[in-house]
Coordinates of C-alpha atoms in Angstrom, one line a residue:
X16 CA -4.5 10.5 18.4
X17 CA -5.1 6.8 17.1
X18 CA -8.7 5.6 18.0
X19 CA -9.5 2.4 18.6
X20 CA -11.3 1.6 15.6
X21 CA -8.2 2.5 13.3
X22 CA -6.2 -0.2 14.7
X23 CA -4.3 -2.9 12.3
X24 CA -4.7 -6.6 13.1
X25 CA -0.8 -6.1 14.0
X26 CA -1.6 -3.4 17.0
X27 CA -4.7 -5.2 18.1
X28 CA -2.4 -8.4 19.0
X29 CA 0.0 -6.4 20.5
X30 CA -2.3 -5.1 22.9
X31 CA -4.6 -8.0 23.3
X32 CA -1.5 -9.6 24.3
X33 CA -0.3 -7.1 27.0
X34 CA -4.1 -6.9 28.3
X35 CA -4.5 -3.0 27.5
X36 CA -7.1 -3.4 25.2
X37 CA -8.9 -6.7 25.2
X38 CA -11.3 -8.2 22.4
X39 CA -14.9 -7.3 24.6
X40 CA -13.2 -3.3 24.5
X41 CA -12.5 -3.3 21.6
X42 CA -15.8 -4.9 20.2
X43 CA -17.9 -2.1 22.1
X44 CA -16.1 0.8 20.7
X45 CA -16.1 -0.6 17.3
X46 CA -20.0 -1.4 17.6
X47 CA -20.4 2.7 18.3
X48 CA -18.2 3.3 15.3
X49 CA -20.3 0.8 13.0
X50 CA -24.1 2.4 14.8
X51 CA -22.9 6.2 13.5
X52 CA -21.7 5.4 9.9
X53 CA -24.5 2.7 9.3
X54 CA -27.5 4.9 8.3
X55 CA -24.7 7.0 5.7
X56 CA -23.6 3.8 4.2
X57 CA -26.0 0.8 4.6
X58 CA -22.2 -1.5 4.4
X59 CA -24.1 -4.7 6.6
X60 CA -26.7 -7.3 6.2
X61 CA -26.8 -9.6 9.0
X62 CA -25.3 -7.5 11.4
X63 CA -25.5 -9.0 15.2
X64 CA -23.9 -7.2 17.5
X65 CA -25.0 -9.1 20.3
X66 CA -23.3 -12.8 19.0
X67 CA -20.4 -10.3 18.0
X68 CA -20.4 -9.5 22.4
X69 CA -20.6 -13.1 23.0
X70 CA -17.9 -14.0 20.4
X71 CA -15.4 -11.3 21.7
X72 CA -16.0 -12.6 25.6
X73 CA -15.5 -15.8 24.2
X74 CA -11.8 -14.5 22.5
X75 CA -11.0 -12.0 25.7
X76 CA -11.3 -15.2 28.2
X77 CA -8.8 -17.3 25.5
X78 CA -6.3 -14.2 25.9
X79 CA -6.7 -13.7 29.5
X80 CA -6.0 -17.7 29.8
X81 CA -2.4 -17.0 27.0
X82 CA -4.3 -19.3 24.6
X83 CA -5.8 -17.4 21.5
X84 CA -7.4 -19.8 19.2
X85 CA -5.2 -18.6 16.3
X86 CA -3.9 -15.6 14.4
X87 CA -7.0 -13.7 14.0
X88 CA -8.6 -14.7 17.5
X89 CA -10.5 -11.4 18.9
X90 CA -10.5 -9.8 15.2
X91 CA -13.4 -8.8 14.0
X92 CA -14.6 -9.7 10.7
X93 CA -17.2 -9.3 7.9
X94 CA -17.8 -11.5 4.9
X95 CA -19.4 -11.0 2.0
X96 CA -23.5 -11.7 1.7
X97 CA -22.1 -14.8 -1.4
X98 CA -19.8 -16.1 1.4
X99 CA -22.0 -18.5 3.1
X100 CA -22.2 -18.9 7.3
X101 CA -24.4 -21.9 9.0
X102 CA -27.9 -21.0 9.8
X103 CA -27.8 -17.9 7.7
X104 CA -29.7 -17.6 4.4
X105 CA -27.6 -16.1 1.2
X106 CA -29.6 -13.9 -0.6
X107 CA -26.9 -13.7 -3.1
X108 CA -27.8 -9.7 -3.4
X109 CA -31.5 -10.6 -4.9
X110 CA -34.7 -10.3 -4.0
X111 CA -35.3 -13.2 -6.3
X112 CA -33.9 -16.0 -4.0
X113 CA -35.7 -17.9 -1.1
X114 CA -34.2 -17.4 2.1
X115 CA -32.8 -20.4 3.3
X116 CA -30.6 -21.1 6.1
X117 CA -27.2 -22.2 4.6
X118 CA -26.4 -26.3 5.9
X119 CA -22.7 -25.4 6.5
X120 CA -19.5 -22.3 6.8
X121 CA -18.0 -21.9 3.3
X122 CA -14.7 -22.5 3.3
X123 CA -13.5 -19.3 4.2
X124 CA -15.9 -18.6 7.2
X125 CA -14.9 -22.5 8.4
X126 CA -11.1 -21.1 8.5
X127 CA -12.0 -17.5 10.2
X128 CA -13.7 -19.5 12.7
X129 CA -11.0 -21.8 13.7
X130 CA -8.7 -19.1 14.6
X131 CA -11.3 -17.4 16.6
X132 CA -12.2 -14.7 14.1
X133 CA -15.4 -12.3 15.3
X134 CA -17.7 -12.7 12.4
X135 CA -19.8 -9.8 13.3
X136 CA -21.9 -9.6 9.9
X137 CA -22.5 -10.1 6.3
X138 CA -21.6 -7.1 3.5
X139 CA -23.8 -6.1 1.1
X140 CA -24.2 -6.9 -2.8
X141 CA -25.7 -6.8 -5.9
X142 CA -27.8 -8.9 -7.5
X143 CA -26.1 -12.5 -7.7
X144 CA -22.9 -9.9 -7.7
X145 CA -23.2 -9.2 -11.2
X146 CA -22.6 -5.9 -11.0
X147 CA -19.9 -3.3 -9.7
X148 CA -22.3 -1.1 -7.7
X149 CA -24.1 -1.1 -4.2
X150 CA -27.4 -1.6 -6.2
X151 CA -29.3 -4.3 -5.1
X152 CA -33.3 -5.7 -5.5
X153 CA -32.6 -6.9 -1.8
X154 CA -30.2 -5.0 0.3
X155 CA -30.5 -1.4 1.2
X156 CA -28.5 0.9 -1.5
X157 CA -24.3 0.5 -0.1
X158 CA -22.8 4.3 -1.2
X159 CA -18.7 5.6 -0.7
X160 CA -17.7 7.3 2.6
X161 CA -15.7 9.5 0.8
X162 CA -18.8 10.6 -0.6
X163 CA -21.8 8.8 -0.2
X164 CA -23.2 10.2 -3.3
X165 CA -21.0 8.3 -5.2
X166 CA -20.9 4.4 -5.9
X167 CA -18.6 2.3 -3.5
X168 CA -18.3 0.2 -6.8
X169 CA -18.8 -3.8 -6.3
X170 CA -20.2 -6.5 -6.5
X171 CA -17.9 -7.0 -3.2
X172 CA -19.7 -3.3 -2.2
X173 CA -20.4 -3.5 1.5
X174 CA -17.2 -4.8 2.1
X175 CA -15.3 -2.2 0.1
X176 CA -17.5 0.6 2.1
X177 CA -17.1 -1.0 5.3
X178 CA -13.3 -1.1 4.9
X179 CA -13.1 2.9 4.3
X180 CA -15.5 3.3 6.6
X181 CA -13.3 1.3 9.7
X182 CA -15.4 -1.4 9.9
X183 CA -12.5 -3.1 11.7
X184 CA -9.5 -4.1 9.8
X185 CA -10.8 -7.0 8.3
X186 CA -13.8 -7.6 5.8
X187 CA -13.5 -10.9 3.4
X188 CA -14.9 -9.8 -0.8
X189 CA -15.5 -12.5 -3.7
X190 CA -14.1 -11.4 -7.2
X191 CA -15.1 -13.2 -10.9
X192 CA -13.9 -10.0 -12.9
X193 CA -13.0 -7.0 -10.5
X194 CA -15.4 -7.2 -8.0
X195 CA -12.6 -7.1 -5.1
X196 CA -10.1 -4.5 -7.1
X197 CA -12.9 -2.1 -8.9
X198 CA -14.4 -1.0 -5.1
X199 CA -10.9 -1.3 -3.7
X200 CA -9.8 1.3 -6.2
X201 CA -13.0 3.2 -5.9
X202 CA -13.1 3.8 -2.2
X203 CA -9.1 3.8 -1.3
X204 CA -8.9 0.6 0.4
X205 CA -6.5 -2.6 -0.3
X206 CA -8.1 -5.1 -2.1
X207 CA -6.1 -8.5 -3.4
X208 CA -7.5 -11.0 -5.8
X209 CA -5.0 -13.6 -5.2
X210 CA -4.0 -16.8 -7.7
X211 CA -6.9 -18.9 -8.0
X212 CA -6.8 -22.2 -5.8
X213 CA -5.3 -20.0 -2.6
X214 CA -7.9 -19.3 -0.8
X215 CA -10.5 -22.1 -1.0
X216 CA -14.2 -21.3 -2.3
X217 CA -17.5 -22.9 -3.0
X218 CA -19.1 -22.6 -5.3
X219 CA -16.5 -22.6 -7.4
X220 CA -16.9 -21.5 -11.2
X221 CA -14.5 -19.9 -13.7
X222 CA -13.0 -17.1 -12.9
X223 CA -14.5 -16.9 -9.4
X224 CA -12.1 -16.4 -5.8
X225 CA -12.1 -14.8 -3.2
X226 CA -9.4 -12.1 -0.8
X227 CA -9.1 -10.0 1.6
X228 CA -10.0 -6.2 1.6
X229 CA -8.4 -3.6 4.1
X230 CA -7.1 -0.5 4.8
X231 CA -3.0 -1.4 5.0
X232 CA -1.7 -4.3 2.7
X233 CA 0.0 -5.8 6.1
X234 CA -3.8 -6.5 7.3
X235 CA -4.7 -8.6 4.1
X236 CA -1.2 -10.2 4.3
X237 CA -1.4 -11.4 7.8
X238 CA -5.1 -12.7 7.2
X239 CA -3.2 -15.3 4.4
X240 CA -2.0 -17.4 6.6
X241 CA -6.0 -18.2 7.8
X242 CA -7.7 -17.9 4.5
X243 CA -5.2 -19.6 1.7
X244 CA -5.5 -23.7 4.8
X245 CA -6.6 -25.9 2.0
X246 CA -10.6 -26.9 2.1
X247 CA -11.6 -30.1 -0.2
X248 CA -14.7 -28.2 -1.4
X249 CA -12.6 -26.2 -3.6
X250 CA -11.6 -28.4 -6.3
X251 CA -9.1 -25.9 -8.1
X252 CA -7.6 -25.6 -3.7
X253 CA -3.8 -25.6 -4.0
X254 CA -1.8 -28.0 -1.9
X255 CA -0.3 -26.5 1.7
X256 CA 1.5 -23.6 1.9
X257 CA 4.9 -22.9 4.0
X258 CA 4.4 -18.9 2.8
X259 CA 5.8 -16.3 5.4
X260 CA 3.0 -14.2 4.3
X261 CA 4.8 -11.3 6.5
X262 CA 7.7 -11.7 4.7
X263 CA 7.1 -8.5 2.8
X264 CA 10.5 -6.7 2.4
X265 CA 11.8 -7.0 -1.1
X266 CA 14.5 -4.9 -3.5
X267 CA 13.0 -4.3 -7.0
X268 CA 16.1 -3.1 -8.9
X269 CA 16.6 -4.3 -12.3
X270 CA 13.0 -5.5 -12.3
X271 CA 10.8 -5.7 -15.3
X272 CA 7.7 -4.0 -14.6
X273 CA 4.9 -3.3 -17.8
X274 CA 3.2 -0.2 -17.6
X275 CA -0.3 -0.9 -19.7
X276 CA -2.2 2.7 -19.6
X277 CA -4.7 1.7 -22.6
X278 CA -7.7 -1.7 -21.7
X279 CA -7.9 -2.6 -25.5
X280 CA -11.5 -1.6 -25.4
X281 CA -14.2 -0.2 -22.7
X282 CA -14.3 3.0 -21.1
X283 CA -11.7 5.2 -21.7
X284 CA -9.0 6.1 -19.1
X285 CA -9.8 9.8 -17.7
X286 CA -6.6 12.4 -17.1
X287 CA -6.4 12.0 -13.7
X288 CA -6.5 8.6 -13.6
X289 CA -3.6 8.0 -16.2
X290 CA -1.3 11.1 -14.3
X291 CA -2.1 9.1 -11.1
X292 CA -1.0 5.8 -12.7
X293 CA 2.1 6.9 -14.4
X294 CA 3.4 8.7 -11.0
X295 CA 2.6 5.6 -9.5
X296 CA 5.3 3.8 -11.9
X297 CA 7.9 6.6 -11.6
X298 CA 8.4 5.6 -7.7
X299 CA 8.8 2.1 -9.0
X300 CA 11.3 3.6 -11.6
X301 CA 13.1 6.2 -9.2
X302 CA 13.0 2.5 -6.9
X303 CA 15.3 0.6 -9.6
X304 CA 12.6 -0.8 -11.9
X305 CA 12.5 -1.0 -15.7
X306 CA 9.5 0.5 -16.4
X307 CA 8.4 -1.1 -20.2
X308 CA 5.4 0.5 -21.8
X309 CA 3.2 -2.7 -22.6
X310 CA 0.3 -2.7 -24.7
X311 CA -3.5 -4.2 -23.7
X312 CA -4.1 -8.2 -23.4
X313 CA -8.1 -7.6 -23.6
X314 CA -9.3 -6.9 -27.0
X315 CA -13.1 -6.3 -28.4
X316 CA -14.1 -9.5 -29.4
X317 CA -12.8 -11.4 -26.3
X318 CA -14.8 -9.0 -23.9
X319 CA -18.1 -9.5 -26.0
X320 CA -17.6 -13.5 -26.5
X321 CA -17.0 -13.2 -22.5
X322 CA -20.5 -11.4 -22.1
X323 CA -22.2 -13.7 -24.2
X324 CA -20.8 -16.3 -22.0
X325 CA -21.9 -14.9 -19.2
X326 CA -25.3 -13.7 -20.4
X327 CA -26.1 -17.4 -21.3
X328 CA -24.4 -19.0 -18.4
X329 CA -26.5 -16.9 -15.9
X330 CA -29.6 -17.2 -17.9
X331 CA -29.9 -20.8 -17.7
X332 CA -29.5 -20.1 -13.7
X333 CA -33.0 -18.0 -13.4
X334 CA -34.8 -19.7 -16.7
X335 CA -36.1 -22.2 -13.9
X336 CA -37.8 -19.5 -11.5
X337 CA -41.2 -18.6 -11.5
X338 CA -42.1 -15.5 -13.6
X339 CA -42.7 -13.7 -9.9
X340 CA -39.0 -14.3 -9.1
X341 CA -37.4 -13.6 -12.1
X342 CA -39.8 -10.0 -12.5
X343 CA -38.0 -9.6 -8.7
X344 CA -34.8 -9.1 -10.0
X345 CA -33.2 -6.1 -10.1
X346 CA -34.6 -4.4 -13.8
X347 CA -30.6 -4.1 -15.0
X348 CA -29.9 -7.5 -14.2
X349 CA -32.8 -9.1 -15.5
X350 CA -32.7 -7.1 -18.8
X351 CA -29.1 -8.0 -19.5
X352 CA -29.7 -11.9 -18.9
X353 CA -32.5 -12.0 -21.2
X354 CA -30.2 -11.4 -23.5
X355 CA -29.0 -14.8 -23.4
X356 CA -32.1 -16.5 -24.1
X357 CA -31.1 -16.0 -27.6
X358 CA -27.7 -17.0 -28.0
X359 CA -27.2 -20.4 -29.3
X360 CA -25.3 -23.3 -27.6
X361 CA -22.8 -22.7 -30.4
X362 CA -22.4 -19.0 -29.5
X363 CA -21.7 -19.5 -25.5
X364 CA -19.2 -21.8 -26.4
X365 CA -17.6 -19.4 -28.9
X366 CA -17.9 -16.5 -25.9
X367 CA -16.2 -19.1 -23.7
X368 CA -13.4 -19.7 -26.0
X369 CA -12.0 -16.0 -25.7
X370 CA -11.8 -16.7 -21.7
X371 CA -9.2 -18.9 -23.3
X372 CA -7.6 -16.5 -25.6
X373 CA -7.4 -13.8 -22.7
X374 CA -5.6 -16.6 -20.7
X375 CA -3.0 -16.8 -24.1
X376 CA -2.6 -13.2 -24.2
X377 CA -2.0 -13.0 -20.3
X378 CA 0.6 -15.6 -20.6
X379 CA 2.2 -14.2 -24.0
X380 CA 2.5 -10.5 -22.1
X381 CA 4.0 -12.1 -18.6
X382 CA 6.9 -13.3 -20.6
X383 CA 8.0 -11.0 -21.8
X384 CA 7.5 -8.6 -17.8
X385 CA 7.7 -9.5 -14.5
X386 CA 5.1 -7.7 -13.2
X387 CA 2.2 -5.3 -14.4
X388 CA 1.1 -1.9 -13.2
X389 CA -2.5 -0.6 -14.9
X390 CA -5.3 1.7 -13.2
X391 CA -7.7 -0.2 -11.6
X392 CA -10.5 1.9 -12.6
X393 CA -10.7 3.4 -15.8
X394 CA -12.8 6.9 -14.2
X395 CA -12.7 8.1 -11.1
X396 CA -16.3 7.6 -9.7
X397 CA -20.1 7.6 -10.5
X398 CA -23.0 8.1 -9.0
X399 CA -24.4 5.6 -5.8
X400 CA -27.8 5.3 -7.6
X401 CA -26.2 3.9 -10.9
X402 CA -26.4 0.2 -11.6
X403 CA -22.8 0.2 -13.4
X404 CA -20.4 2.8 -14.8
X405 CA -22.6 3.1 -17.9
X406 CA -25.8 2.5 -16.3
X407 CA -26.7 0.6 -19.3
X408 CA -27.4 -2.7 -19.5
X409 CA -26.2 -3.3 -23.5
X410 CA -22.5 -1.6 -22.1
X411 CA -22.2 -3.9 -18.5
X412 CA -18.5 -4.2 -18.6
X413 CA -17.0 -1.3 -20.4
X414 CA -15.0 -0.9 -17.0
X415 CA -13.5 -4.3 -16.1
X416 CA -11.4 -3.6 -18.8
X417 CA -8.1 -3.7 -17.0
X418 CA -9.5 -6.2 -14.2
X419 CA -11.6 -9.1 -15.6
X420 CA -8.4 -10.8 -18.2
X421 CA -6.6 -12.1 -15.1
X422 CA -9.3 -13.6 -13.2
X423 CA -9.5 -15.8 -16.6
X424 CA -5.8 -16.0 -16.5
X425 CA -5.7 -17.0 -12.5
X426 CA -3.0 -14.5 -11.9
X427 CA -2.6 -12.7 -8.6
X428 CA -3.7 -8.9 -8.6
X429 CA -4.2 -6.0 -6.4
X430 CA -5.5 -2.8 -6.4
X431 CA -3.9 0.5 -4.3
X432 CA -4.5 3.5 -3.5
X433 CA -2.5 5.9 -5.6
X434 CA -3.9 9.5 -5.0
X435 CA -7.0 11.6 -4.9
X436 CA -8.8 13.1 -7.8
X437 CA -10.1 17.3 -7.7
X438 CA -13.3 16.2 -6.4
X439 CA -11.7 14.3 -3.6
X440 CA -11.7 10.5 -4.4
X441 CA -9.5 7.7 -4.6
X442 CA -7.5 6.2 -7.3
X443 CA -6.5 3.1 -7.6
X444 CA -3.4 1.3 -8.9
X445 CA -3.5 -2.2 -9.7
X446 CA -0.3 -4.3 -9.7
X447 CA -0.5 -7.8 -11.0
X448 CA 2.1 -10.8 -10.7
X449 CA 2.2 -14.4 -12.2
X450 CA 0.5 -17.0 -11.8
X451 CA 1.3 -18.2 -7.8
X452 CA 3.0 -14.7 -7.2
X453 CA 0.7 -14.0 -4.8
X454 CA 3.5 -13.1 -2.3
X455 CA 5.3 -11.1 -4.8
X456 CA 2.1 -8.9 -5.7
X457 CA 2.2 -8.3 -1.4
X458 CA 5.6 -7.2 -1.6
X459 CA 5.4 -4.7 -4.1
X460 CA 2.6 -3.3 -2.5
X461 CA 3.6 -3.0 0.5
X462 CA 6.9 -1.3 -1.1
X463 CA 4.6 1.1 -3.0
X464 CA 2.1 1.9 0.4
X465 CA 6.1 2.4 2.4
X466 CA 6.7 4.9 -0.1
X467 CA 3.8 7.5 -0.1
X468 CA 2.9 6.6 3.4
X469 CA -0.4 5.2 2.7
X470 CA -3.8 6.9 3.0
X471 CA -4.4 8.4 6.4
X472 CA -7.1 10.8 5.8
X473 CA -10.0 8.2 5.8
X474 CA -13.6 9.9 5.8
X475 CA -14.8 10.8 9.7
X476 CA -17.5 9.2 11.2
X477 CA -20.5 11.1 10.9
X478 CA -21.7 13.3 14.1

């Protein structure tokens, strides 16, 4: 029997609307759900479940009265820690940052809000989300329901926990080079980066946006239509949309789909992961898809010209704080920034340049295909206690080989589930569209999640 907590945003309409479940009931069962898996998972900062009671009264009165505020009105919601609420302070993951009450909603919390969301908390991240892991100077350590010995992945790693875990059917994740897909893949969920510009953010900076993560692609569909209204803060914010996000029917015969099993560089892809992958592309095959083996748009020197970048970029950030703060940061982080108190001005601009020739070698494969299918994740999991992958600070992003090129190249991507290692853990497909094919990416996963049925042995609650 379906509990309450499993409930899409779809069924929780439905019966908010016929008045057999209303937003207060369901908030209350959902808090008991949250209070048994918190202590396994440690998904939340900011959690409030008493504004999330006063919020859901607010919502069942609206829908008592026939006059919801918007789509999501009675939905509860969690954004991620970056993701900025009035009169909450953004610790951006680090232990380093003084707590300050933000001045204003992000853009994306501003939206939520106006449709009568339930923001019932923050999720959890790394340090200034630089890394894919639940490891943080700040939060309490964020591990995978499937196995909370394992890492839920990150930097969007609260949120990709609390989604698996059935936090509700809605939790909001930031991505500047896999940091929605790589914990998507790693924990089961949907997670989908969509074209830069559709849903609003600030700060903005290169390569950074922001998307919904859930358990059924319908859920992060239907939340488009809130998430992708225009905000002048963003300055990359694409005009209006007239998207019929829910339009997600589609017939892929005689489409061009590139199958890229190989990164270019990084980790390499384990067994499991590749079988997973290429059954994955036989159902688009068997589907009416031509399936063209493609070959990787990331090479070695654009990922190491991209972590110089990075490296220099975020050590002019910290340079200014005391020695006190900086010695706060989380010992991975810190390490791999000072590395960029010795590259030269020169040298980040070279590192910036191959964001630019990832962008060309985007672009040069998507004309040739109409869409991409890759693993998300080069290996199936590692463990919770692990700042990375590598768990090395020299090797950061050995696994954002298949994710990090089209955050430089704007380009819609998502990552599914697409089967279960031995040892019990998801795998995660990603499919990736063109630039403003954000719909298109929705489609084919929905096709793909119609076809095996979706995951429906999430982890149990413990007790």
């Amino acid at each position: 029997m379906t509990e309450a907590t499993d409930l899409s945003i779809h069924e929780l309409k439905g019966k908010f609307t016929e008045k057999s479940l209303s937003p207060t009931e369901y908030w209350l069962a959902l808090e008991k759900h949250i209070e048994a898996w918190e202590p396994t998972i440690s998904a939340l900062y900011a959690y409030d479940p008493e504004d999330a009671r006063r919020q859901a009264a607010a919502s069942t009165e609206r829908w008592a009265k026939g006059a919801p505020l918007g789509p999501l009105d009675g939905i509860p919601v969690t954004l991620k820690e970056l993701i900025a609420t009035k009169g909450q302070p953004v610790p951006l993951g680090t232990a380093a940052v003084e707590l300050i009450p933000a001045a204003e909603d992000a853009p994306i919390a501003a939206r939520l809000r106006e449709d009568g969301a339930v923001i019932f908390a923050k999720t959890t991240c790394p340090d200034y989300g630089m890394l894919s892991s639940g490891l943080s100077s700040f939060h309490q350590l964020s591990r995978n329901p499937w196995d909370p010995s394992r890492n839920p992945g990150g930097s969007s790693a609260g949120a990709s926990a609390a989604a698996a875990a059935g936090y509700g059917p809605l939790h909001i994740g930031t991505d500047i080079g896999g940091s929605i897909r790589l914990p998507a893949g790693w924990t089961g969920i949907f997670g989908f980066k969509p074209s830069h510009g559709r849903i609003p953010i600030d700060p903005y900076y290169l390569g950074r946006c922001a998307g919904p993560m859930t358990r059924t692609v319908e859920d992060a569909a239907f939340s488009m239509a809130t998430l992708s209204r225009p905000d002048w803060r963003d300055c990359t914010s694409l005009p209006p949309n007239e998207i019929d996000w829910m339009d997600l029917g589609i017939d892929i015969r005689g489409m061009k789909i590139g199958l890229m099993l190989e990164a270019g560089c990084g980790l390499p892809v384990e067994d499991e992961v590749r079988d997973a992958v290429v059954a994955a592309a036989k159902r688009f095959e068997a589907a009416g898809a031509i399936i063209i083996d493609v070959a990787p748009v990331l090479t070695r020197q654009m990922l190491d010209g991209l972590d110089a970048f990075w490296r220099a970029r975020f050590w002019g950030d910290i340079v200014g704080l005391s020695e006190e703060r900086r010695n706060s940061i989380l010992p991975y982080i810190h390490s791999w920034a000072k590395g960029g108190a010795d590259i030269s001005g020169v040298d980040a601009v070279r590192g910036f340049n191959q964001t630019i020739e990832m962008r060309r070698s985007c672009g040069r494969l998507f004309a040739e295909v109409d869409v991409v299918l890759s693993p998300t994740n080069p290996i199936v999991s590692y463990s919770a206690e692990w700042a990375s992958p590598t768990n090395d600070p020299a090797l950061p992003f050995e696994h954002i080989g298949f994710t990090v090129p089209w955050n430089m190249s704007e380009q819609p991507a998502a990552s599914i589930n697409c089967g279960f290692s031995r040892s019990g853990m998801p795998i995660g497909l990603q499919i990736i569209g063109p630039r403003f094919g954000d719909l298109l990416v929705l489609k084919l996963s929905n096709a793909y999640e119609t076809w095996t049925g979706g995951v429906t042995n999430w982890p149990k609650r413990p007790g």
